[in-house]
Tab-separated table of C-alpha atoms and ligand atoms in Angstrom:
chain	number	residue	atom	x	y	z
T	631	UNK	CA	13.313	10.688	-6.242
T	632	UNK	CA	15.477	10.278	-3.272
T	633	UNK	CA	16.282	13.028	-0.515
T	634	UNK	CA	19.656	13.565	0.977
T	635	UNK	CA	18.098	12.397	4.194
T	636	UNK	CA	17.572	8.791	2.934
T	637	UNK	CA	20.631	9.243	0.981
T	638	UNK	CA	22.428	9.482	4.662
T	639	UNK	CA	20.198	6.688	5.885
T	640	UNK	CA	21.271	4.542	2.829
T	641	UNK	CA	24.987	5.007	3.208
T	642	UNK	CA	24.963	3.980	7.426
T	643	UNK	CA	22.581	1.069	6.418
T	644	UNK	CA	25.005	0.493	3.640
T	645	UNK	CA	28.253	0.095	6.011
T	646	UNK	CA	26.655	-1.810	8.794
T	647	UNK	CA	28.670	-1.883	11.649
T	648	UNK	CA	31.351	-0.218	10.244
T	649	UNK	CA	30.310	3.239	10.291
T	650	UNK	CA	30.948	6.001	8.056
T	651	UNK	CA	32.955	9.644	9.270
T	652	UNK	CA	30.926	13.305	8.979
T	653	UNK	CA	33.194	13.993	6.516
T	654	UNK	CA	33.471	10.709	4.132
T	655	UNK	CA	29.307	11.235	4.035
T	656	UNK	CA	29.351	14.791	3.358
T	657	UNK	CA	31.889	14.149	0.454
T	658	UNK	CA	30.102	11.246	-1.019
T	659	UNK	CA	26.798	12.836	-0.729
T	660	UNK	CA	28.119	16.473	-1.809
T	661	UNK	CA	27.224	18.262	1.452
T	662	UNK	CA	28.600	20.068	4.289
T	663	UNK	CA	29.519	18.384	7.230
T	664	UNK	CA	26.745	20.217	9.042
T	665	UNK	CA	24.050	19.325	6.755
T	666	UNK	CA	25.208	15.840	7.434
T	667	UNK	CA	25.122	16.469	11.088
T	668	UNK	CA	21.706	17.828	10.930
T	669	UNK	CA	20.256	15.040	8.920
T	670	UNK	CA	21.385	12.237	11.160
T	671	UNK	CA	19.522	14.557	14.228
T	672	UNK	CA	16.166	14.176	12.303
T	673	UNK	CA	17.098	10.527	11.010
T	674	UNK	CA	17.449	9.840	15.028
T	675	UNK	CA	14.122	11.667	15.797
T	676	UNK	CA	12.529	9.552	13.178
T	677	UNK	CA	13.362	5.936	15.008
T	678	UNK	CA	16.508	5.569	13.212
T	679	UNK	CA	19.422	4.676	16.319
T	680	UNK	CA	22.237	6.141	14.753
T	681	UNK	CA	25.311	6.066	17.345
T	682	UNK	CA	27.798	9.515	16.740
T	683	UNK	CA	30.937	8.556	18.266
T	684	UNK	CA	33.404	11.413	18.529
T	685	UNK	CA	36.390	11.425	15.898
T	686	UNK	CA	35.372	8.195	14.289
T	687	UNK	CA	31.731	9.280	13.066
T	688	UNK	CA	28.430	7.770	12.636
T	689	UNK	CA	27.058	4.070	12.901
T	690	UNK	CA	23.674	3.080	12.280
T	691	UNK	CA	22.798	0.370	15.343
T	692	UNK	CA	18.815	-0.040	14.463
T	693	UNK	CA	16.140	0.620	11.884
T	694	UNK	CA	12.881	2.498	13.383
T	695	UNK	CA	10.560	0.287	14.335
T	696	UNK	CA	7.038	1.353	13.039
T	697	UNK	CA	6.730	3.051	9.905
T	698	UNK	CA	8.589	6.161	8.514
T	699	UNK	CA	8.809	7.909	5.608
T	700	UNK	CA	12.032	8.486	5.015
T	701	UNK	CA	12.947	4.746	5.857
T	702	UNK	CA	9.761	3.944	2.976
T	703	UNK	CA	12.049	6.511	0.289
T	704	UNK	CA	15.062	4.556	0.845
T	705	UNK	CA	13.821	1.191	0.450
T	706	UNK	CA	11.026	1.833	-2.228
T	707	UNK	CA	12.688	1.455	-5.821
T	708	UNK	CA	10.132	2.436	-8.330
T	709	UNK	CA	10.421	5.927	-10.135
T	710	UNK	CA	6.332	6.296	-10.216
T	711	UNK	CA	7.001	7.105	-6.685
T	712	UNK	CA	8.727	11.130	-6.566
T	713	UNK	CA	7.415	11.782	-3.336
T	714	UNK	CA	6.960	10.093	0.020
T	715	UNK	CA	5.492	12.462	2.790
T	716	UNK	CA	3.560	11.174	6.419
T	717	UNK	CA	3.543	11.393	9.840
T	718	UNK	CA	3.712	8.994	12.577
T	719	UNK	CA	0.293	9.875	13.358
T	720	UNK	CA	-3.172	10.907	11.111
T	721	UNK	CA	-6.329	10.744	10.363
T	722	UNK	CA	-6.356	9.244	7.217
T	723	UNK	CA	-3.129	8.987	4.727
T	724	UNK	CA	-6.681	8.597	1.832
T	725	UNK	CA	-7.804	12.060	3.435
T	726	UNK	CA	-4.568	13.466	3.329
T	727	UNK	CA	-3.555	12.597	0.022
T	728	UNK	CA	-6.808	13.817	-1.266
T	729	UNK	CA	-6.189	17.314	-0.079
T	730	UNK	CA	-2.476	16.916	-1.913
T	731	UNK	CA	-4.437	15.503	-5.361
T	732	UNK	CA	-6.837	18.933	-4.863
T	733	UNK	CA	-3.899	21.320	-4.888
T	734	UNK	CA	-2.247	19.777	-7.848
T	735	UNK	CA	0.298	17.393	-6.439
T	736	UNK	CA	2.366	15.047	-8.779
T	737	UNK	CA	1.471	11.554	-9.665
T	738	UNK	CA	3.214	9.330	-7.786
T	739	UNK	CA	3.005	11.389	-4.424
T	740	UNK	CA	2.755	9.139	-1.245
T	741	UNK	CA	1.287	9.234	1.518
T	742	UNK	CA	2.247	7.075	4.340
T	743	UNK	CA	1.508	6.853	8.466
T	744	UNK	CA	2.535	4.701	11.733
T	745	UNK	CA	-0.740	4.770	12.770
T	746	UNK	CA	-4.275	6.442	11.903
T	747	UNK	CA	-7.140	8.062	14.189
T	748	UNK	CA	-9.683	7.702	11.485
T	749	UNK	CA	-8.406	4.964	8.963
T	750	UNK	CA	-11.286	4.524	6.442
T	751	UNK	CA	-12.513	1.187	5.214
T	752	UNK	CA	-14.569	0.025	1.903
T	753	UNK	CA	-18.447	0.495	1.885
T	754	UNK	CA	-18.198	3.491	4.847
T	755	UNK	CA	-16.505	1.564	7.818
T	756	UNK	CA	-14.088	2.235	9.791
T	757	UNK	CA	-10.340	0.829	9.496
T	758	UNK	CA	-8.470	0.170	13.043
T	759	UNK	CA	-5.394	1.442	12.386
T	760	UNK	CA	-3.111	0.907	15.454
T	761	UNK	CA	1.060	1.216	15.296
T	762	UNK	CA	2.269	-2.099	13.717
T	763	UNK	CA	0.262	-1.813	10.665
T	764	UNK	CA	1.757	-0.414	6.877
T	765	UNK	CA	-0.937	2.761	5.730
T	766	UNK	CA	-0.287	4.389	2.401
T	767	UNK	CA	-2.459	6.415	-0.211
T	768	UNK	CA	-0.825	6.680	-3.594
T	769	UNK	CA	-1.801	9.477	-5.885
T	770	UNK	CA	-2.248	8.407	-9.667
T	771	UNK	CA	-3.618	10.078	-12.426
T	772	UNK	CA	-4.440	7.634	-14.825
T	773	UNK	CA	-5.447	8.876	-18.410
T	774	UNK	CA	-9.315	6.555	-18.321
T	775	UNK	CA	-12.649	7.374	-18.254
T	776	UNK	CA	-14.613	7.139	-14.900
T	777	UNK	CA	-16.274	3.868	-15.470
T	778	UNK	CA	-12.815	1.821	-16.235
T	779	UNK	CA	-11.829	3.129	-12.574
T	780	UNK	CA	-14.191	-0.308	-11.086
T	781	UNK	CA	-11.648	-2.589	-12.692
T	782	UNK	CA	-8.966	-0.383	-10.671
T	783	UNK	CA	-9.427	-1.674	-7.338
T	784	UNK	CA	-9.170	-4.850	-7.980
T	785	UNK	CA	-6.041	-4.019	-10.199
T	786	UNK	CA	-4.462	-2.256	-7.546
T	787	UNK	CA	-4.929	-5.555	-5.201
T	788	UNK	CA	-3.378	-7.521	-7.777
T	789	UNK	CA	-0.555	-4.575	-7.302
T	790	UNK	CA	-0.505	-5.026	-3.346
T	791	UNK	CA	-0.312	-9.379	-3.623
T	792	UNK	CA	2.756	-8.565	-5.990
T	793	UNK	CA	4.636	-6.381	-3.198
T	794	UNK	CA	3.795	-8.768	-0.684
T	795	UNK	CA	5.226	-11.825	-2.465
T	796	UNK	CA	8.554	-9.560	-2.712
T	797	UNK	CA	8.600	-10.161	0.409
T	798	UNK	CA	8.172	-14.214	0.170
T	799	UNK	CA	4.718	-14.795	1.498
T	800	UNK	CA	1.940	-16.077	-0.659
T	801	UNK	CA	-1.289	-13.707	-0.894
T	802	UNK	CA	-4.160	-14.535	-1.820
T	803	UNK	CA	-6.991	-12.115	-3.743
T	804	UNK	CA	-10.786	-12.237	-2.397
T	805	UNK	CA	-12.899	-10.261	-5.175
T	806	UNK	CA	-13.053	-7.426	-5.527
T	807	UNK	CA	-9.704	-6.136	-3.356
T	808	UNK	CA	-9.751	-7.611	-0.229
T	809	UNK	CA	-5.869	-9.472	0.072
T	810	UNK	CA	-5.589	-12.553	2.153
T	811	UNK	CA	-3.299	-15.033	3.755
T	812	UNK	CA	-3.852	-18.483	5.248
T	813	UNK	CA	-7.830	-17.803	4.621
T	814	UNK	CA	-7.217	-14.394	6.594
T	815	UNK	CA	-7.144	-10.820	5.213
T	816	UNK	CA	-4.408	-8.960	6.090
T	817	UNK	CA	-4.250	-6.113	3.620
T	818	UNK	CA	-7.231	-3.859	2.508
T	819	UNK	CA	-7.603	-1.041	-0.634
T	820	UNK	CA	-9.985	1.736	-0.607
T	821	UNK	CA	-9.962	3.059	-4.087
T	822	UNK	CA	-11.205	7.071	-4.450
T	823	UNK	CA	-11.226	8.924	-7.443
T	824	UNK	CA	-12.377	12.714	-8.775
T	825	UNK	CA	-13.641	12.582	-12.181
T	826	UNK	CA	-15.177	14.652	-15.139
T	827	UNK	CA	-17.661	12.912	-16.968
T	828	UNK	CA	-15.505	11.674	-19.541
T	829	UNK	CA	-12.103	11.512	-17.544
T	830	UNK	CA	-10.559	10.731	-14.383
T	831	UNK	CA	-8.625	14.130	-12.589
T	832	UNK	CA	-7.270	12.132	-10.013
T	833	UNK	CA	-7.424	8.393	-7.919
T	834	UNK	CA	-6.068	8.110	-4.136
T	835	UNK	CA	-5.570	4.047	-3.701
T	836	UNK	CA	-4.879	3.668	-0.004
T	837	UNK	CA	-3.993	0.593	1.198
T	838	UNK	CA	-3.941	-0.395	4.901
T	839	UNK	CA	-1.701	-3.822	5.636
T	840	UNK	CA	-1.745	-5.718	9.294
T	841	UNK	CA	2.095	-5.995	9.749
T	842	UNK	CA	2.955	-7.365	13.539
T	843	UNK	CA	0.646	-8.068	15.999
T	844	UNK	CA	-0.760	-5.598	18.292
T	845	UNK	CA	-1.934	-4.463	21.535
T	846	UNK	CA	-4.847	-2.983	19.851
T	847	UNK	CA	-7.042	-5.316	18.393
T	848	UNK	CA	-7.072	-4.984	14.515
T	849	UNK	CA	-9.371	-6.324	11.934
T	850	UNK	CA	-9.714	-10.149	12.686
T	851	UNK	CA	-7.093	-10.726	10.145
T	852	UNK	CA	-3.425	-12.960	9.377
T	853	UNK	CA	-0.373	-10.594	9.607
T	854	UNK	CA	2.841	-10.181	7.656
T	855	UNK	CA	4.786	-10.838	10.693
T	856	UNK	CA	3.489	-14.207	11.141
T	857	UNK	CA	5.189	-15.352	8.291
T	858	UNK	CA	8.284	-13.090	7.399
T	859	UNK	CA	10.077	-10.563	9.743
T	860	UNK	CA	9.732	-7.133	7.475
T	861	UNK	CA	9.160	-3.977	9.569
T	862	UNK	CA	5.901	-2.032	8.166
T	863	UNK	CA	8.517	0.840	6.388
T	864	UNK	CA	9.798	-2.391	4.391
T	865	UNK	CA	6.152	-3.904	3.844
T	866	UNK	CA	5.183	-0.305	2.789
T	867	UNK	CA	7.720	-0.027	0.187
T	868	UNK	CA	7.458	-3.490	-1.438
T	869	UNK	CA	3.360	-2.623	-1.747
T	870	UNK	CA	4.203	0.617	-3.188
T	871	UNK	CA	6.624	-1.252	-5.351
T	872	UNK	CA	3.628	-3.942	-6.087
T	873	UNK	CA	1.535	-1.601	-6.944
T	874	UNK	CA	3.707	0.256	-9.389
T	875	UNK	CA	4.127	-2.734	-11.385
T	876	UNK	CA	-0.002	-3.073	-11.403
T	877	UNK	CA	0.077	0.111	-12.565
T	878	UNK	CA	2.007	0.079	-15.386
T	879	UNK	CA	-0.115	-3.113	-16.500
T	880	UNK	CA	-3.363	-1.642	-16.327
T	881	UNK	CA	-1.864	1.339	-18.262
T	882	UNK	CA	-0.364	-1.228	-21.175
T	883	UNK	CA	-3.250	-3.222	-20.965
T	884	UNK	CA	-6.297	-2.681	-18.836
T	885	UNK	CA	-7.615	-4.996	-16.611
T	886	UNK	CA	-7.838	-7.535	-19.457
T	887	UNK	CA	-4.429	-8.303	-19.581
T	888	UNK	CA	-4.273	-8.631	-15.579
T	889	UNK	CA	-7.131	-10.762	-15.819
T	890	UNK	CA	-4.759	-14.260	-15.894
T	891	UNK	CA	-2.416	-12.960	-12.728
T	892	UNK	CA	-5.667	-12.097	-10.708
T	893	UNK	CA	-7.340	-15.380	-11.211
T	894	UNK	CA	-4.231	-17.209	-10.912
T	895	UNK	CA	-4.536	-15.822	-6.985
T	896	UNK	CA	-8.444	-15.539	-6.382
T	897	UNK	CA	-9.833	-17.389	-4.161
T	898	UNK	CA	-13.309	-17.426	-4.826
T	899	UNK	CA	-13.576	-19.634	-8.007
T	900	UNK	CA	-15.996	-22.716	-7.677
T	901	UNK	CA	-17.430	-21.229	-4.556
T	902	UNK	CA	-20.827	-20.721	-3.721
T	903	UNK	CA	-21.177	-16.666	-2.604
T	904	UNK	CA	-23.922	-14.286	-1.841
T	905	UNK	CA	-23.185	-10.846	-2.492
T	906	UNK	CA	-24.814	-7.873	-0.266
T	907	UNK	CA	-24.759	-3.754	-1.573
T	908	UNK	CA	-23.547	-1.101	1.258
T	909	UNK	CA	-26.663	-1.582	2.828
T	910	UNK	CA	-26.597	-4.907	3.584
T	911	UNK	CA	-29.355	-6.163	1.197
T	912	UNK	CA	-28.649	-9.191	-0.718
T	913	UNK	CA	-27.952	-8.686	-4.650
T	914	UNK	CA	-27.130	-12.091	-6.543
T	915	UNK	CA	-26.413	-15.847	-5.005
T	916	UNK	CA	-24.812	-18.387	-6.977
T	917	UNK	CA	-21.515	-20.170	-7.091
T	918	UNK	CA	-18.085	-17.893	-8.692
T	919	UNK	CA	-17.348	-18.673	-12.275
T	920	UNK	CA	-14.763	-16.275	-12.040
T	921	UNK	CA	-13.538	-12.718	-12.831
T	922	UNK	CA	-14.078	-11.029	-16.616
T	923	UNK	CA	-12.314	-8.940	-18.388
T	924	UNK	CA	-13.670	-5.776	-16.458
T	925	UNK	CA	-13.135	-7.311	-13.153
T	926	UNK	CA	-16.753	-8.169	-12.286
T	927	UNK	CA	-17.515	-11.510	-10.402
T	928	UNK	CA	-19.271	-13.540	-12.240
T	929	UNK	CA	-21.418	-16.300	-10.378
T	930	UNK	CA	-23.426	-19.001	-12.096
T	931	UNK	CA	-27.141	-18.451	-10.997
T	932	UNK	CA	-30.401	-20.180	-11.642
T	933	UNK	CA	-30.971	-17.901	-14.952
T	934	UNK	CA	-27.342	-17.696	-16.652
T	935	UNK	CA	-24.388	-16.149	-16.065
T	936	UNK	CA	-24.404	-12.872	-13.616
T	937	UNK	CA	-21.757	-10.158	-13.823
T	938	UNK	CA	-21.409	-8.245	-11.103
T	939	UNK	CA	-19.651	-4.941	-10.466
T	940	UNK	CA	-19.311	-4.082	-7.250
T	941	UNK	CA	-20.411	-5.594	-3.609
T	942	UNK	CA	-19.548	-7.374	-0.360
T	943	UNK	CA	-19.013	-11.398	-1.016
T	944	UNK	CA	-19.626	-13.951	1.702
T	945	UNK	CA	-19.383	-17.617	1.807
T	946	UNK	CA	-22.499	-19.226	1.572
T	947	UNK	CA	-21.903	-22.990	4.082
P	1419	BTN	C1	-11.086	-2.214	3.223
P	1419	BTN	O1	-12.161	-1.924	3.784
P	1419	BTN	O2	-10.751	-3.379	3.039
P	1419	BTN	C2	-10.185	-1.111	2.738
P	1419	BTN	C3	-9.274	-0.614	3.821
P	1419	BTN	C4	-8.335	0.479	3.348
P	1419	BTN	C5	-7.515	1.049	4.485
P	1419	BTN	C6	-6.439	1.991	4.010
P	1419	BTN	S1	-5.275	2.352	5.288
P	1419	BTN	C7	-4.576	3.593	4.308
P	1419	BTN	C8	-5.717	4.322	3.630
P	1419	BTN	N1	-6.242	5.355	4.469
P	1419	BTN	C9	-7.485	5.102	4.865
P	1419	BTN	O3	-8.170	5.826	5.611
P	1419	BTN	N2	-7.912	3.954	4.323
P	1419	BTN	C10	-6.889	3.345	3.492
């Protein structure tokens, strides 16, 4: 669901350098001229550089730089996504969307920010979040019992390489959700649900991508910007776009029917892994034979086959 504010953004991105008059817009977009005028002050307080030259009208010179929601709206194309809200600062877009999933929000409500003070990470760490990076949290309400919502995170990574390969790079998946290029992650998921025994209320998948280099030092990770030139707004929207398709996959089919695309980009298979729980302790050694139908990693050990659900992999050489 588009606003009239990215409406107004779309029609100056959509004339280039030509510009558009107060009036043409407010006609086209069934406004006043003052609403109009009003929108294009916010668009410029946003990042947007929107020239108003006097008797000929408006002309959009520049995109904003770091990430906005309203330049996310008008670039993201999937319906699952009615609303796009954020900041250019917060503590966690996973936190905040939480607190919109608790008071009822809509499926498909976003949550999206330039930078976070307390960006959370898988297994209780932390998750540097400095300006140059693309942080959403997607609320979905998917109709599945609590113990299908393992296979989700992976799932939703699946969802995250799609969006990035929109934008022409070539992910890779590291089991269970970590998202990789050139041997280097450079997009994360933290998957967090509310559930009743028998069926999910609500799941927050936030996703945190490294988009241009930074001051700040991030996670020791690639970045987007190494290989194509999107700003994070775009990266934002082709991930939310990614992960819509995921979505509607796991929905049709469960993870089952993902289970092809996600090995197809996994990089694990063949390799020799030990996997550790949160605390650090080691759980199973053995080398990958792959991914099942419920997303576990299964590694060839010394007695059989051993499917596992959830953990930390690291190389073992
Ligand atoms: C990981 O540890 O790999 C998962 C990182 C997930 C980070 C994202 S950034 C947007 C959302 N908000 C958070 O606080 N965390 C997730």
């Amino acid at each position: 669901m588009k606003t009239r504010r990215s409406e107004v953004a779309s029609a100056l991105a959509a004339v280039g350098s030509a510009g558009l008059s107060g009036q043409r817009l407010a006609e086209t977009l069934g406004v006043s001229r003052v609403a109009i005028a009003k929108h294009v002050t916010a668009l410029i307080a946003a990042g947007y550089d929107i020239a108003a030259v006097r008797g000929e009208g408006y002309r959009l010179v520049s995109l904003p730089i770091d990430l906005v929601p309203v330049e996310v709206e008008r670039l993201v194309t999937d319906p699952l996504w009615v609303c796009i809200e954020g900041a250019a600062e917060t503590g966690s877009t996973n936190e905040d969307c939480k607190v919109l999933a608790r008071s009822g929000a809509e499926e498909g409500t976003v949550v999206v920010a330039a930078r976070q003070t307390a960006g959370k990470g898988r297994l209780g760490r932390e998750w540097t979040s400095p300006e140059g990076g693309a942080y959403l949290s997607a609320l979905l309400r998917p109709p599945c019992a609590p113990s299908e919502v393992a296979s989700f995170a992976p799932a939703c990574a699946l969802g995250v390489a799609y969006g990035l390969e929109a934008l022409g790079l070539h992910p890779r998946l590291k089991w269970p959700n970590d998202v990789q290029l050139d041997g280097k992650k450079i997009a994360g998921i933290l998957v967090e649900m509310s559930a009743e025994t028998d069926r999910v209320e609500w799941v927050v998948a936030g996703c945190g991508v490294n988009v241009r280099r930074s001051e700040c030092c991030f996670q020791d990770g690639g970045f987007v910007n190494d290989v194509v030139d999107a700003s994070p707004s775009m990266v934002a929207a082709a991930v939310l776009d990614g992960l819509a398709r995921a979505y509607r996959e796991y929905l049709a089919g469960g993870f089952s029917a993902m289970r092809d695309a996600y090995e197809a980009r996994h990089t694990l298979a063949g390799v020799e892994v030990t996997v550790r729980d949160m605390t650090g302790a080691i759980v199973a050694s053995g080398v990958v034979e792959g991914v099942d139908a419920s997303a576990r990693l299964v590694l060839s050990g010394p007695d059989g086959s051993v499917p596992l659900v959830a953990g930390e992999v690291t190389l073992r050489s």
